[in-house]
Amino acid sequence: MDGVLADTSQLHFETWERVLIEQGIPFDRKKFHLIYGLKNRDLLPFLAARPLEPQWIDWISEQKELAFRQSLPGLQPLPGVVDWLRRFKLWACKQAVASSAPPENVEDLVDVLGIRNYFDALVTPGDLPGKPDPAVFLKASRQVEIPPSYCIVIEDSIPGIEAALSAGMRCIAVTTTNPPEVLTQADIVVETMEQLTIEQVESLF
């Protein structure tokens, strides 16, 4: 979702930077790229380099996610996103958002972008493991009733690509957040969805 539908990376970086530095946890762009796409409960102990109380993780996560949602108004879809959502809908393809983000973030983002009507399901892992575990993608596959081998995942993060491939799905990577040389595990790598061609999509099956 983040980095695929809209470029939210700067918003995530700024809100994480603010709340973590307030708590005395060093944070910079290099660390941000390492944790981007992970669930909060997985990334916070890594950043702090020590075990953390679950209650503290929940509290700091709430502070960060609230600040993130408050920064969403005015955000626009990335180039090519709406065109491809329309095209997939015309082709009668089932579409889902499958994200490690909190459900409130997913709901707010698709509403701000004005694209909720294109999706058959908005899926978050809940108590399931986050990416790179494939659980959230397999959950989405079940909800839209499409076998994993017929699913295409569009991702921008390394954990997301690993999760898609582990789920037995095809994967298209966009270079919103990471350079192309680190996304080579994906079946197709494009700079934006605007550059993706029908021929490339057809080549996946």
Coordinates of C-alpha atoms in Angstrom, one line a residue:
M1 CA 0.0 0.0 0.0
D2 CA 2.5 2.6 1.2
G3 CA 4.8 3.4 -1.7
V4 CA 2.5 1.6 -4.2
L5 CA -0.7 3.6 -4.1
A6 CA 0.8 6.8 -2.9
D7 CA 4.3 8.0 -1.9
T8 CA 3.9 8.0 1.9
S9 CA 7.5 7.2 2.7
Q10 CA 8.4 10.8 3.7
L11 CA 5.3 11.1 5.9
H12 CA 6.3 7.8 7.6
F13 CA 9.9 8.9 8.0
E14 CA 8.9 12.3 9.5
T15 CA 6.4 10.8 12.0
W16 CA 8.7 8.0 13.1
E17 CA 11.6 10.4 13.4
R18 CA 9.6 12.7 15.6
V19 CA 8.2 10.1 18.0
L20 CA 11.4 8.0 18.3
I21 CA 13.7 10.9 18.9
E22 CA 11.3 12.2 21.6
Q23 CA 11.9 8.8 23.2
G24 CA 15.6 8.9 22.9
I25 CA 15.8 6.3 20.1
P26 CA 18.2 7.3 17.3
F27 CA 16.6 7.2 13.9
D28 CA 17.8 8.1 10.4
R29 CA 17.1 7.5 6.7
K30 CA 19.3 4.4 6.6
K31 CA 17.4 2.7 9.5
F32 CA 14.1 3.8 7.9
H33 CA 14.9 1.9 4.7
L34 CA 15.8 -1.2 6.7
I35 CA 12.4 -1.3 8.6
Y36 CA 10.1 0.0 5.9
G37 CA 7.3 -2.5 5.3
L38 CA 7.5 -4.2 8.7
K39 CA 4.9 -4.3 11.4
N40 CA 5.5 -1.9 14.3
R41 CA 5.9 -4.8 16.8
D42 CA 8.8 -6.1 14.7
L43 CA 10.5 -2.9 13.8
L44 CA 10.6 -1.1 17.2
P45 CA 12.8 -3.7 19.1
F46 CA 15.1 -3.7 16.1
L47 CA 15.5 0.1 16.2
A48 CA 15.9 0.2 19.9
A49 CA 18.4 -2.6 19.9
R50 CA 16.8 -4.1 23.0
P51 CA 13.7 -5.9 24.1
L52 CA 10.7 -3.6 24.7
E53 CA 7.6 -4.0 26.8
P54 CA 4.5 -4.8 24.6
Q55 CA 2.6 -2.0 26.3
W56 CA 5.3 0.6 25.3
I57 CA 5.3 -0.7 21.8
D58 CA 1.5 -0.3 21.6
W59 CA 1.7 3.2 23.1
I60 CA 4.4 4.5 20.8
S61 CA 2.8 2.9 17.8
E62 CA -0.5 4.7 18.5
Q63 CA 1.3 8.0 18.8
K64 CA 3.1 7.5 15.4
E65 CA 0.1 6.2 13.5
L66 CA -2.2 9.0 14.7
A67 CA 0.4 11.5 13.6
F68 CA 0.7 9.7 10.2
R69 CA -3.1 9.7 9.6
Q70 CA -3.3 13.4 10.5
S71 CA -0.8 14.1 7.7
L72 CA -2.7 12.3 5.0
P73 CA -5.1 15.0 3.6
G74 CA -3.9 16.3 0.3
L75 CA -2.0 13.2 -0.7
Q76 CA -2.5 12.1 -4.3
P77 CA -2.2 8.6 -6.0
L78 CA 1.1 7.8 -7.6
P79 CA 1.3 8.1 -11.5
G80 CA -0.5 5.3 -13.3
V81 CA -2.2 3.9 -10.2
V82 CA -5.7 5.0 -11.0
D83 CA -5.4 4.0 -14.6
W84 CA -4.3 0.5 -13.6
L85 CA -7.0 0.2 -11.0
R86 CA -9.6 1.1 -13.6
R87 CA -8.1 -1.3 -16.1
F88 CA -8.1 -4.2 -13.7
K89 CA -11.7 -3.4 -12.8
L90 CA -12.7 -3.4 -16.5
W91 CA -11.0 -6.8 -16.8
A92 CA -13.1 -8.0 -13.9
C93 CA -10.0 -8.7 -11.8
K94 CA -10.5 -8.9 -8.0
Q95 CA -8.4 -6.3 -6.3
A96 CA -7.3 -6.1 -2.6
V97 CA -5.0 -4.0 -0.5
A98 CA -2.8 -6.3 1.6
S99 CA -0.8 -4.2 4.0
S100 CA 1.1 -4.6 7.2
A101 CA -0.2 -1.1 8.2
P102 CA -2.9 -0.7 10.9
P103 CA -6.5 -1.1 9.5
E104 CA -7.2 2.6 10.3
N105 CA -4.3 3.7 8.1
V106 CA -5.5 1.6 5.2
E107 CA -9.1 2.9 5.5
D108 CA -8.0 6.5 5.7
L109 CA -5.5 6.3 2.9
V110 CA -7.9 4.7 0.3
D111 CA -10.5 7.3 1.3
V112 CA -8.1 10.3 1.0
L113 CA -7.0 9.0 -2.4
G114 CA -10.6 8.4 -3.6
I115 CA -10.0 4.8 -4.7
R116 CA -11.9 2.7 -2.2
N117 CA -14.5 1.7 -4.8
Y118 CA -11.9 -0.3 -6.8
F119 CA -11.1 -2.8 -4.0
D120 CA -12.9 -5.9 -3.1
A121 CA -11.0 -6.3 0.2
L122 CA -8.8 -4.3 2.5
V123 CA -6.6 -6.8 4.3
T124 CA -4.3 -6.4 7.3
P125 CA -2.5 -9.2 9.1
G126 CA -4.1 -8.6 12.6
D127 CA -2.5 -11.2 14.8
L128 CA -0.8 -12.9 11.9
P129 CA 2.9 -12.4 11.2
G130 CA 3.9 -9.4 9.2
K131 CA 5.9 -9.3 6.0
P132 CA 8.2 -11.0 4.9
D133 CA 5.9 -13.8 6.1
P134 CA 3.3 -14.4 3.3
A135 CA 0.4 -14.5 5.7
V136 CA -1.3 -11.2 4.8
F137 CA -1.1 -12.0 1.0
L138 CA -2.5 -15.5 1.6
K139 CA -5.3 -14.0 3.7
A140 CA -6.1 -11.6 0.8
S141 CA -6.1 -14.4 -1.7
R142 CA -8.7 -16.2 0.4
Q143 CA -10.9 -13.2 0.9
V144 CA -11.1 -12.5 -2.9
E145 CA -11.3 -16.2 -3.6
I146 CA -8.4 -16.2 -6.1
P147 CA -5.7 -19.0 -5.9
P148 CA -2.2 -17.6 -5.0
S149 CA -0.8 -18.7 -8.4
Y150 CA -3.2 -16.4 -10.2
C151 CA -2.4 -13.4 -8.0
I152 CA -0.2 -10.4 -8.9
V153 CA 1.3 -8.4 -6.0
I154 CA 2.6 -4.9 -6.6
E155 CA 5.2 -4.0 -4.0
D156 CA 7.9 -1.4 -3.2
S157 CA 9.6 -3.1 -0.2
I158 CA 12.0 -6.0 0.0
P159 CA 10.0 -7.7 2.8
G160 CA 6.9 -7.3 0.6
I161 CA 8.5 -8.9 -2.4
E162 CA 9.8 -11.8 -0.3
A163 CA 6.3 -12.3 1.1
A164 CA 4.7 -12.3 -2.3
L165 CA 7.1 -14.9 -3.7
S166 CA 6.8 -17.0 -0.6
A167 CA 3.0 -17.0 -1.2
G168 CA 3.5 -18.4 -4.7
M169 CA 2.4 -15.2 -6.3
R170 CA 3.8 -13.1 -9.2
C171 CA 5.3 -9.8 -8.1
I172 CA 5.7 -6.4 -9.8
A173 CA 8.0 -4.0 -7.9
V174 CA 8.0 -0.2 -8.2
T175 CA 11.0 1.9 -7.2
T176 CA 9.2 4.4 -5.1
T177 CA 11.1 3.5 -1.9
N178 CA 14.1 1.4 -3.0
P179 CA 16.5 1.5 -6.0
P180 CA 15.9 -1.1 -8.7
E181 CA 19.1 -3.1 -8.0
V182 CA 17.7 -4.2 -4.6
L183 CA 14.3 -5.2 -6.1
T184 CA 15.6 -7.8 -8.6
Q185 CA 13.7 -10.7 -6.9
A186 CA 10.5 -9.3 -8.3
D187 CA 9.3 -10.6 -11.7
I188 CA 9.0 -7.1 -13.1
V189 CA 10.6 -3.9 -11.9
V190 CA 9.3 -0.5 -13.0
E191 CA 9.9 3.1 -11.9
T192 CA 6.1 3.8 -11.6
M193 CA 2.9 2.1 -12.5
E194 CA 2.6 4.6 -15.4
Q195 CA 5.5 2.7 -17.1
L196 CA 3.9 -0.7 -16.6
T197 CA 2.6 -2.1 -19.9
I198 CA -0.2 -4.5 -20.7
E199 CA 2.3 -6.8 -22.4
Q200 CA 4.4 -7.0 -19.2
V201 CA 1.4 -8.0 -17.1
E202 CA 0.3 -10.6 -19.7
S203 CA 3.8 -12.1 -19.6
L204 CA 3.4 -13.1 -16.0
F205 CA 1.0 -15.9 -16.9

